[in-house]
CSV table of C-alpha atoms in Angstrom, one decimal:
chain,number,residue,atom,x,y,z
A,1,MET,CA,-74.8,-35.9,-42.3
A,2,ALA,CA,-73.5,-34.8,-39.2
A,3,ALA,CA,-72.1,-37.9,-38.2
A,4,SER,CA,-69.8,-38.0,-41.8
A,5,CYS,CA,-68.7,-34.4,-40.6
A,6,VAL,CA,-67.4,-35.4,-37.1
A,7,SER,CA,-65.8,-38.4,-38.4
A,8,CYS,CA,-63.9,-36.3,-41.2
A,9,GLY,CA,-62.9,-34.0,-38.7
A,10,ALA,CA,-61.0,-36.1,-36.3
A,11,ALA,CA,-59.6,-37.6,-39.1
A,12,VAL,CA,-58.1,-34.3,-40.3
A,13,SER,CA,-56.8,-33.6,-37.0
A,14,HIS,CA,-55.7,-36.9,-36.3
A,15,ARG,CA,-53.2,-36.8,-39.9
A,16,LEU,CA,-52.5,-33.2,-38.3
A,17,PHE,CA,-51.3,-34.7,-34.8
A,18,LEU,CA,-49.8,-37.7,-36.3
A,19,GLY,CA,-48.0,-35.4,-38.9
A,20,GLY,CA,-46.6,-32.8,-36.2
A,21,ARG,CA,-44.6,-35.4,-34.5
A,22,VAL,CA,-43.3,-37.0,-37.6
A,23,GLY,CA,-42.1,-33.1,-38.2
A,24,LEU,CA,-40.8,-32.9,-34.5
A,25,ALA,CA,-38.7,-36.4,-35.0
A,26,ARG,CA,-37.1,-35.3,-37.8
A,27,ARG,CA,-36.3,-31.9,-36.4
A,28,ARG,CA,-34.7,-33.5,-33.7
A,29,VAL,CA,-32.5,-36.0,-35.7
A,30,LEU,CA,-31.8,-33.1,-37.6
A,31,TRP,CA,-30.6,-31.0,-34.7
A,32,ASN,CA,-28.7,-34.2,-33.1
A,33,ALA,CA,-26.8,-34.3,-36.2
A,34,VAL,CA,-25.7,-30.9,-36.4
A,35,ALA,CA,-24.5,-31.3,-32.6
A,36,ALA,CA,-22.3,-34.7,-33.2
A,37,GLU,CA,-20.6,-32.5,-36.2
A,38,LEU,CA,-20.1,-29.4,-34.1
A,39,GLN,CA,-17.9,-31.3,-31.7
A,40,THR,CA,-16.0,-33.2,-33.9
A,41,ILE,CA,-15.0,-29.2,-35.6
A,42,PRO,CA,-11.5,-28.5,-33.3
A,43,GLY,CA,-11.4,-25.3,-31.3
A,44,PRO,CA,-13.6,-24.1,-28.5
A,45,PRO,CA,-17.3,-25.0,-29.4
A,46,ILE,CA,-19.8,-22.1,-30.4
A,47,LEU,CA,-22.6,-22.6,-28.1
A,48,ARG,CA,-20.8,-22.8,-25.0
A,49,LEU,CA,-19.3,-19.6,-25.5
A,50,ARG,CA,-22.4,-18.4,-26.1
A,51,HIS,CA,-23.8,-19.6,-22.8
A,52,THR,CA,-20.8,-18.3,-20.8
A,53,ALA,CA,-21.6,-14.9,-22.8
A,54,VAL,CA,-24.9,-14.5,-21.3
A,55,VAL,CA,-22.8,-15.9,-17.6
A,56,THR,CA,-20.5,-13.1,-17.7
A,57,THR,CA,-23.3,-10.6,-18.6
A,58,LYS,CA,-25.2,-11.7,-15.5
A,59,LYS,CA,-22.5,-11.6,-13.3
A,60,ASN,CA,-21.2,-7.8,-14.3
A,61,VAL,CA,-23.8,-5.8,-13.4
A,62,ALA,CA,-22.7,-4.8,-10.1
A,63,ALA,CA,-19.3,-4.4,-11.5
A,64,SER,CA,-21.1,-2.0,-13.9
A,65,ARG,CA,-23.1,0.0,-11.5
A,66,ARG,CA,-22.2,3.6,-11.5
A,67,GLU,CA,-20.3,4.7,-8.0
A,68,THR,CA,-23.0,7.3,-6.1
A,69,TYR,CA,-20.2,9.5,-5.5
A,70,THR,CA,-16.9,9.2,-7.7
A,71,VAL,CA,-13.5,10.6,-6.6
A,72,ASP,CA,-13.4,13.8,-8.7
A,73,PHE,CA,-16.8,14.4,-7.2
A,74,ILE,CA,-15.2,14.3,-4.2
A,75,LYS,CA,-12.2,16.2,-4.7
A,76,LYS,CA,-14.0,19.1,-6.7
A,77,GLN,CA,-16.6,19.4,-3.4
A,78,ILE,CA,-13.5,19.6,-1.2
A,79,GLU,CA,-12.1,22.3,-3.5
A,80,GLU,CA,-15.1,24.5,-2.7
A,81,PHE,CA,-15.3,23.6,0.4
A,82,ASN,CA,-11.6,25.6,0.9
A,83,ILE,CA,-12.5,28.2,-1.0
A,84,GLY,CA,-15.9,28.8,1.2
A,85,LYS,CA,-14.1,28.8,4.1
A,86,ARG,CA,-11.4,31.1,3.2
A,87,HIS,CA,-14.4,33.5,2.3
A,88,LEU,CA,-16.1,33.1,5.7
A,89,ALA,CA,-12.6,33.8,7.7
A,90,ASN,CA,-12.5,37.1,5.5
A,91,MET,CA,-16.0,37.6,6.6
A,92,MET,CA,-15.3,37.4,10.1
A,93,GLY,CA,-11.6,38.6,10.1
A,94,GLU,CA,-9.8,35.6,11.1
A,95,ASP,CA,-6.6,34.0,9.8
A,96,PRO,CA,-8.4,31.8,7.0
A,97,GLU,CA,-5.0,29.3,7.4
A,98,THR,CA,-5.9,28.8,10.9
A,99,PHE,CA,-9.7,28.8,10.6
A,100,THR,CA,-10.7,25.4,12.6
A,101,GLN,CA,-13.6,23.7,12.0
A,102,ASP,CA,-15.2,25.2,15.7
A,103,ASP,CA,-14.2,28.5,14.3
A,104,ILE,CA,-16.5,27.8,11.2
A,105,ASP,CA,-19.2,26.8,13.3
A,106,ARG,CA,-19.2,30.1,15.4
A,107,ALA,CA,-19.5,31.9,12.4
A,108,ILE,CA,-22.6,30.2,10.8
A,109,ALA,CA,-24.2,30.1,14.1
A,110,TYR,CA,-23.5,33.7,14.2
A,111,LEU,CA,-24.3,34.8,10.3
A,112,PHE,CA,-27.3,32.5,9.9
A,113,PRO,CA,-29.0,32.4,13.4
A,114,SER,CA,-31.6,29.4,13.6
A,115,GLY,CA,-34.4,28.9,16.0
A,116,LEU,CA,-34.9,25.7,14.6
A,117,PHE,CA,-35.7,23.2,17.6
A,118,GLU,CA,-34.2,20.5,15.1
A,119,LYS,CA,-30.3,21.3,15.4
A,120,ARG,CA,-29.7,19.0,11.6
A,121,ALA,CA,-32.4,21.4,10.1
A,122,ARG,CA,-30.1,24.3,11.2
A,123,PRO,CA,-27.4,25.5,8.3
A,124,ILE,CA,-23.9,23.6,8.5
A,125,MET,CA,-21.0,23.8,6.9
A,126,LYS,CA,-18.7,20.6,7.1
A,127,HIS,CA,-15.9,18.6,5.3
A,128,PRO,CA,-17.2,16.7,2.8
A,129,GLU,CA,-15.6,13.4,4.3
A,130,GLN,CA,-17.9,14.2,7.0
A,131,ILE,CA,-20.9,14.7,4.5
A,132,PHE,CA,-20.5,12.2,2.3
A,133,PRO,CA,-20.5,8.2,3.2
A,134,LYS,CA,-17.7,6.4,2.6
A,135,GLN,CA,-17.7,4.1,-0.2
A,136,LYS,CA,-15.6,0.6,-1.0
A,137,ALA,CA,-12.6,0.1,-3.4
A,138,THR,CA,-13.8,-1.7,-6.3
A,139,GLN,CA,-13.8,-5.0,-4.6
A,140,TRP,CA,-13.7,-7.1,-8.1
A,141,GLY,CA,-10.8,-7.1,-11.1
A,142,GLU,CA,-11.2,-6.8,-14.5
A,143,ASP,CA,-12.3,-10.3,-15.5
A,144,GLY,CA,-14.8,-9.6,-13.3
A,145,ARG,CA,-14.0,-11.6,-10.9
A,146,PRO,CA,-14.1,-10.3,-7.0
A,147,PHE,CA,-10.9,-10.0,-5.1
A,148,HIS,CA,-12.2,-11.9,-1.9
A,149,PHE,CA,-13.5,-15.1,-1.1
A,150,LEU,CA,-16.6,-13.4,0.8
A,151,PHE,CA,-17.9,-11.7,-1.3
A,152,TYR,CA,-21.0,-13.5,-2.4
A,153,THR,CA,-22.0,-12.9,1.0
A,154,GLY,CA,-23.0,-9.6,0.7
A,155,LYS,CA,-21.4,-8.2,3.7
A,156,GLN,CA,-17.4,-9.7,3.3
A,157,SER,CA,-15.9,-7.3,5.8
A,158,TYR,CA,-18.6,-8.0,8.6
A,159,TYR,CA,-17.9,-12.2,7.9
A,160,SER,CA,-14.5,-11.4,7.8
A,161,LEU,CA,-14.2,-9.8,11.2
A,162,MET,CA,-16.3,-12.8,12.2
A,163,HIS,CA,-14.2,-14.9,10.6
A,164,ASP,CA,-10.7,-13.0,12.4
A,165,ALA,CA,-12.5,-12.9,15.8
A,166,TYR,CA,-13.4,-16.6,16.1
A,167,GLY,CA,-10.0,-17.4,15.1
A,168,GLN,CA,-8.7,-15.2,18.0
A,169,LEU,CA,-11.0,-17.4,20.1
A,170,LEU,CA,-10.2,-20.9,19.4
A,171,LYS,CA,-6.9,-19.5,19.7
A,172,ALA,CA,-7.3,-18.5,23.6
A,173,GLN,CA,-9.2,-21.8,24.3
A,174,LYS,CA,-6.1,-23.6,22.9
A,175,HIS,CA,-4.0,-21.7,25.0
A,176,LYS,CA,-6.5,-22.5,27.8
A,177,ASN,CA,-6.4,-25.9,27.3
A,178,GLN,CA,-2.6,-26.2,27.4
A,179,LEU,CA,-2.5,-24.4,30.6
A,180,GLN,CA,-5.0,-27.4,32.1
A,181,ALA,CA,-3.2,-29.8,30.8
A,182,GLU,CA,-0.3,-28.9,32.6
A,183,GLY,CA,-2.2,-28.0,35.3
A,184,LEU,CA,-1.0,-24.1,35.9
A,185,PHE,CA,-4.5,-22.8,34.8
A,186,SER,CA,-5.8,-20.8,37.8
A,187,GLU,CA,-9.6,-20.4,37.7
A,188,LYS,CA,-9.1,-17.3,39.7
A,189,ALA,CA,-7.5,-15.3,37.1
A,190,LYS,CA,-8.2,-11.4,36.7
A,191,THR,CA,-10.2,-11.1,33.7
A,192,LYS,CA,-10.3,-8.0,31.3
A,193,ASP,CA,-11.6,-5.1,33.2
A,194,LEU,CA,-13.8,-2.9,30.9
A,195,ILE,CA,-15.0,-0.1,33.3
A,196,GLY,CA,-14.6,3.1,31.9
A,197,SER,CA,-15.2,2.1,28.3
A,198,ARG,CA,-17.8,0.6,26.0
A,199,TRP,CA,-18.5,-1.6,22.7
A,200,LEU,CA,-18.7,0.6,19.5
A,201,ILE,CA,-22.6,1.0,19.0
A,202,LYS,CA,-24.1,-0.4,15.5
A,203,GLU,CA,-23.5,3.1,13.8
A,204,GLU,CA,-19.6,3.3,14.0
A,205,LEU,CA,-19.4,-0.7,13.3
A,206,GLU,CA,-21.1,0.3,10.1
A,207,GLU,CA,-18.8,3.0,9.6
A,208,MET,CA,-15.6,1.4,10.0
A,209,LEU,CA,-16.6,-1.6,8.1
A,210,VAL,CA,-18.7,0.6,5.6
A,211,GLU,CA,-21.5,-1.9,5.5
A,212,LYS,CA,-25.2,-2.0,6.3
A,213,LEU,CA,-25.9,-4.8,9.6
A,214,SER,CA,-28.7,-5.6,11.1
A,215,ASP,CA,-29.1,-5.7,15.2
A,216,GLN,CA,-28.9,-9.4,15.2
A,217,ASP,CA,-25.5,-9.4,13.3
A,218,TYR,CA,-24.3,-6.8,15.4
A,219,ALA,CA,-25.3,-8.3,18.9
A,220,GLN,CA,-23.7,-11.7,17.4
A,221,PHE,CA,-20.7,-9.9,16.9
A,222,VAL,CA,-20.7,-8.3,20.7
A,223,ARG,CA,-21.8,-11.7,22.0
A,224,LEU,CA,-18.6,-13.3,20.7
A,225,LEU,CA,-16.6,-10.3,21.9
A,226,GLU,CA,-17.9,-10.7,25.2
A,227,ARG,CA,-17.1,-14.4,25.1
A,228,LEU,CA,-13.2,-13.9,24.2
A,229,LEU,CA,-12.9,-11.6,27.1
A,230,THR,CA,-14.2,-14.6,29.7
A,231,LEU,CA,-11.1,-16.2,28.8
A,232,GLN,CA,-7.4,-15.9,29.8
A,233,CYS,CA,-6.7,-13.7,26.8
A,234,GLY,CA,-2.7,-12.4,25.7
A,235,THR,CA,-1.7,-9.4,24.3
A,236,ALA,CA,-2.8,-9.8,21.0
A,237,GLU,CA,-6.5,-10.8,21.9
A,238,GLU,CA,-6.9,-7.9,24.3
A,239,GLU,CA,-5.5,-5.4,21.4
A,240,PHE,CA,-8.2,-7.0,18.7
A,241,VAL,CA,-11.1,-6.4,21.7
A,242,GLN,CA,-9.6,-3.0,22.1
A,243,ARG,CA,-10.4,-2.2,18.5
A,244,PHE,CA,-13.8,-2.5,19.3
A,245,ARG,CA,-14.0,-0.4,22.7
A,246,ARG,CA,-13.9,3.2,22.8
A,247,SER,CA,-13.1,5.1,26.4
A,248,VAL,CA,-15.9,6.8,28.5
A,249,THR,CA,-15.1,8.8,31.2
A,250,VAL,CA,-16.8,8.4,34.5
A,251,GLN,CA,-19.4,11.2,35.3
A,252,SER,CA,-18.9,10.7,39.0
A,253,GLU,CA,-15.8,11.2,39.4
A,254,LYS,CA,-16.3,14.8,38.0
A,255,GLN,CA,-19.2,15.1,40.6
A,256,LEU,CA,-18.0,18.0,43.4
A,257,ILE,CA,-18.2,16.6,46.5
A,258,GLU,CA,-19.1,19.5,49.4
A,259,PRO,CA,-16.0,18.8,52.0
A,260,LEU,CA,-17.5,18.2,55.4
A,261,GLN,CA,-17.9,21.2,57.9
A,262,TYR,CA,-18.3,21.1,61.9
A,263,ASP,CA,-20.2,23.7,64.3
A,264,GLU,CA,-19.8,24.5,67.3
A,265,GLN,CA,-21.2,21.4,68.7
A,266,GLY,CA,-18.5,19.5,66.4
A,267,MET,CA,-21.2,18.3,64.4
A,268,ALA,CA,-20.5,17.6,60.8
A,269,PHE,CA,-22.4,18.9,58.4
A,270,SER,CA,-22.8,19.6,54.4
A,271,ALA,CA,-24.0,22.5,52.8
A,272,SER,CA,-25.0,23.0,48.7
A,273,GLU,CA,-27.0,24.6,46.4
A,274,GLY,CA,-29.8,23.9,43.7
A,275,LYS,CA,-31.5,25.5,41.4
A,276,ARG,CA,-35.2,24.8,39.1
A,277,LYS,CA,-36.7,26.7,36.9
A,278,SER,CA,-36.5,30.1,38.9
A,279,ALA,CA,-36.2,28.9,42.2
A,280,LYS,CA,-32.9,28.2,44.0
A,281,ALA,CA,-32.1,27.0,47.2
A,282,GLU,CA,-29.3,26.6,49.7
A,283,ALA,CA,-29.8,22.6,52.0
A,284,VAL,CA,-27.1,22.1,54.9
A,285,VAL,CA,-27.5,18.2,55.5
A,286,TYR,CA,-26.2,17.0,59.5
A,287,GLU,CA,-24.4,13.6,59.6
A,288,ARG,CA,-27.0,12.9,62.3
A,289,GLY,CA,-30.5,13.7,63.4
A,290,SER,CA,-34.2,12.5,63.7
A,291,GLY,CA,-35.8,13.1,60.0
A,292,ARG,CA,-36.1,16.5,60.5
A,293,ILE,CA,-36.6,18.7,58.0
A,294,GLU,CA,-37.2,22.7,57.9
A,295,VAL,CA,-37.7,24.9,54.8
A,296,ASN,CA,-37.5,28.4,55.6
A,297,GLY,CA,-38.1,28.2,59.5
A,298,ILE,CA,-41.4,25.8,58.1
A,299,ASP,CA,-42.0,22.3,58.9
A,300,TYR,CA,-41.8,20.6,55.0
A,301,LEU,CA,-45.3,19.3,55.7
A,302,HIS,CA,-46.9,22.4,56.1
A,303,TYR,CA,-44.6,24.2,53.5
A,304,PHE,CA,-45.3,21.4,51.0
A,305,PRO,CA,-49.0,20.8,51.5
A,306,VAL,CA,-48.8,18.7,48.1
A,307,THR,CA,-48.0,14.9,48.1
A,308,GLN,CA,-45.9,15.1,45.3
A,309,ASP,CA,-43.8,17.9,46.6
A,310,ARG,CA,-43.0,16.2,49.6
A,311,GLU,CA,-41.9,13.1,47.5
A,312,GLN,CA,-39.8,14.9,45.6
A,313,LEU,CA,-38.0,16.1,48.7
A,314,MET,CA,-37.3,12.7,50.5
A,315,PHE,CA,-36.5,10.6,47.2
A,316,PRO,CA,-32.5,11.0,47.8
A,317,PHE,CA,-33.0,9.6,51.6
A,318,HIS,CA,-35.1,7.0,50.3
A,319,PHE,CA,-32.9,5.7,47.4
A,320,LEU,CA,-30.0,5.9,50.1
A,321,ASP,CA,-32.2,3.8,52.6
A,322,ARG,CA,-31.4,7.2,55.2
A,323,LEU,CA,-35.0,8.1,55.8
A,324,GLY,CA,-34.9,9.2,59.5
A,325,LYS,CA,-30.7,9.7,59.9
A,326,HIS,CA,-30.4,13.1,59.1
A,327,ASP,CA,-31.6,16.6,59.8
A,328,VAL,CA,-31.7,19.4,57.6
A,329,THR,CA,-32.1,23.0,57.5
A,330,CYS,CA,-33.5,24.4,53.5
A,331,THR,CA,-33.4,28.0,52.4
A,332,VAL,CA,-35.5,28.9,49.6
A,333,SER,CA,-36.3,32.0,47.2
A,334,GLY,CA,-38.0,32.5,43.9
A,335,GLY,CA,-40.7,30.2,41.8
A,336,GLY,CA,-43.5,27.8,42.6
A,337,ARG,CA,-43.9,25.4,45.4
A,338,SER,CA,-42.7,22.5,42.4
A,339,ALA,CA,-39.6,24.5,41.3
A,340,GLN,CA,-39.1,25.0,44.9
A,341,ALA,CA,-39.2,21.2,45.9
A,342,GLY,CA,-37.2,20.4,42.6
A,343,ALA,CA,-34.4,22.7,44.1
A,344,ILE,CA,-34.2,21.3,47.4
A,345,ARG,CA,-34.3,17.7,46.1
A,346,LEU,CA,-30.7,18.5,44.2
A,347,ALA,CA,-29.6,20.7,46.9
A,348,MET,CA,-29.8,17.6,49.3
A,349,ALA,CA,-29.1,14.9,47.2
A,350,ARG,CA,-25.7,17.1,46.5
A,351,ALA,CA,-25.1,17.7,50.3
A,352,LEU,CA,-25.6,14.0,50.8
A,353,CYS,CA,-22.6,12.8,48.7
A,354,SER,CA,-20.6,14.0,51.6
A,355,PHE,CA,-22.0,11.2,53.7
A,356,VAL,CA,-21.6,8.3,51.1
A,357,THR,CA,-19.1,6.1,49.2
A,358,GLU,CA,-18.2,6.9,45.7
A,359,GLU,CA,-19.8,3.8,44.4
A,360,GLU,CA,-23.6,5.4,46.0
A,361,VAL,CA,-22.6,8.8,44.4
A,362,GLU,CA,-22.6,7.0,41.1
A,363,TRP,CA,-26.0,5.0,41.8
A,364,MET,CA,-27.6,8.8,42.8
A,365,ARG,CA,-25.8,10.1,39.2
A,366,GLN,CA,-27.1,7.6,37.2
A,367,ALA,CA,-30.8,7.8,39.1
A,368,GLY,CA,-30.9,11.7,38.1
A,369,LEU,CA,-30.4,13.2,41.4
A,370,LEU,CA,-27.4,15.1,41.2
A,371,THR,CA,-28.4,16.4,37.8
A,372,ALA,CA,-30.0,19.9,37.3
A,373,ASP,CA,-33.3,20.0,35.5
A,374,PRO,CA,-32.8,22.1,33.0
A,375,ARG,CA,-36.6,21.9,31.9
A,376,VAL,CA,-38.1,26.2,31.8
A,377,ARG,CA,-41.6,27.0,30.3
A,378,GLU,CA,-41.6,27.9,27.0
A,379,ARG,CA,-42.3,31.3,25.8
A,380,LYS,CA,-45.0,32.6,23.8
A,381,LYS,CA,-44.4,32.7,19.9
A,382,PRO,CA,-46.0,35.6,18.1
A,383,GLY,CA,-48.8,34.9,15.8
A,384,GLN,CA,-49.8,32.4,18.2
A,385,GLU,CA,-52.2,31.6,20.7
A,386,GLY,CA,-49.4,30.0,22.9
A,387,ALA,CA,-46.5,28.3,23.3
A,388,ARG,CA,-47.4,25.4,20.9
A,389,ARG,CA,-51.1,26.5,20.9
A,390,LYS,CA,-52.2,28.0,17.2
A,391,PHE,CA,-55.2,30.2,17.0
A,392,THR,CA,-58.5,28.9,16.2
A,393,TRP,CA,-58.7,28.6,12.4
A,394,LYS,CA,-62.1,30.7,10.8
A,395,LYS,CA,-62.7,30.4,7.0
A,396,ARG,CA,-64.6,34.1,7.9
């Protein structure tokens, strides 16, 4: 009985399988016949239109995306800013027409004083163009097609800029090859002097292109421009490179160098002052000497028993490789030993500028020898045990 049931079930399943295959075969034949009839009908095929509509919908997802800051929103923010500026000028008793951004910053600092250490957390009032990031204009037409051929790279402005830079590089290379063929090329030709300027940082380049860049993209762009500068560039290439450089004031030119003075024996010396916390120091560095240093009439080894303070004093001479070549007389008052050592070091470093070259002065500035240390002891805060330390919390 069981065997007959099994054989009966197998036969039924086989018939269903065959029936399914026959049904699928019939449906396929009917579908092919309908497709053949549709191809004979004049006019655009319906199936293709449906498929194209789906693709177009997917392609225009970016086009249908709403902008974060519309033009009307920015205009409204500018109007509110102008109204607030007039009210602020009237509160400060100033003329609203001549009220500049510097006046606004001073008024905000006066009306809303803040002791927050993080400057970005303090109240500000800036023009909406400085607050809201720049946005790109619409990059596609009414038909959904992008204007730029690099649109689908995701960084069309960056790759377009790289394309232009590489074009300038090929142009300079072609000019170099022509000079070599004519025998007019010289390896000793002057390259572009970049002293006093710097490359745009990544954030500035992103603001210019209105695109987010990776560190690798930024480094690749700078390397391409540096490679362009190694060639003999024409006027057009130099103007292209200068678009991405910003001038920097050389700080060593601002450094005030004390003029040399002469004593009764004709010995040249230079005097300067230095400060650190509440300590004030005056140092007189002589042109020649045996390395003797006196602080308030006492040898510095006895005046500063701590080795770290002694190293602070000797660091300017060690940095310039002038140990044992100058005599120094110092007068210092106020502060502790550590602050006095810092004040004397600054005074001696400034005085040494009179005996070294401009290049060495720039080295000293970059090493921090000519910059005063602004750090001071932080005050105790009310409701706290110290400047930063809080009282121990007790539940009861």
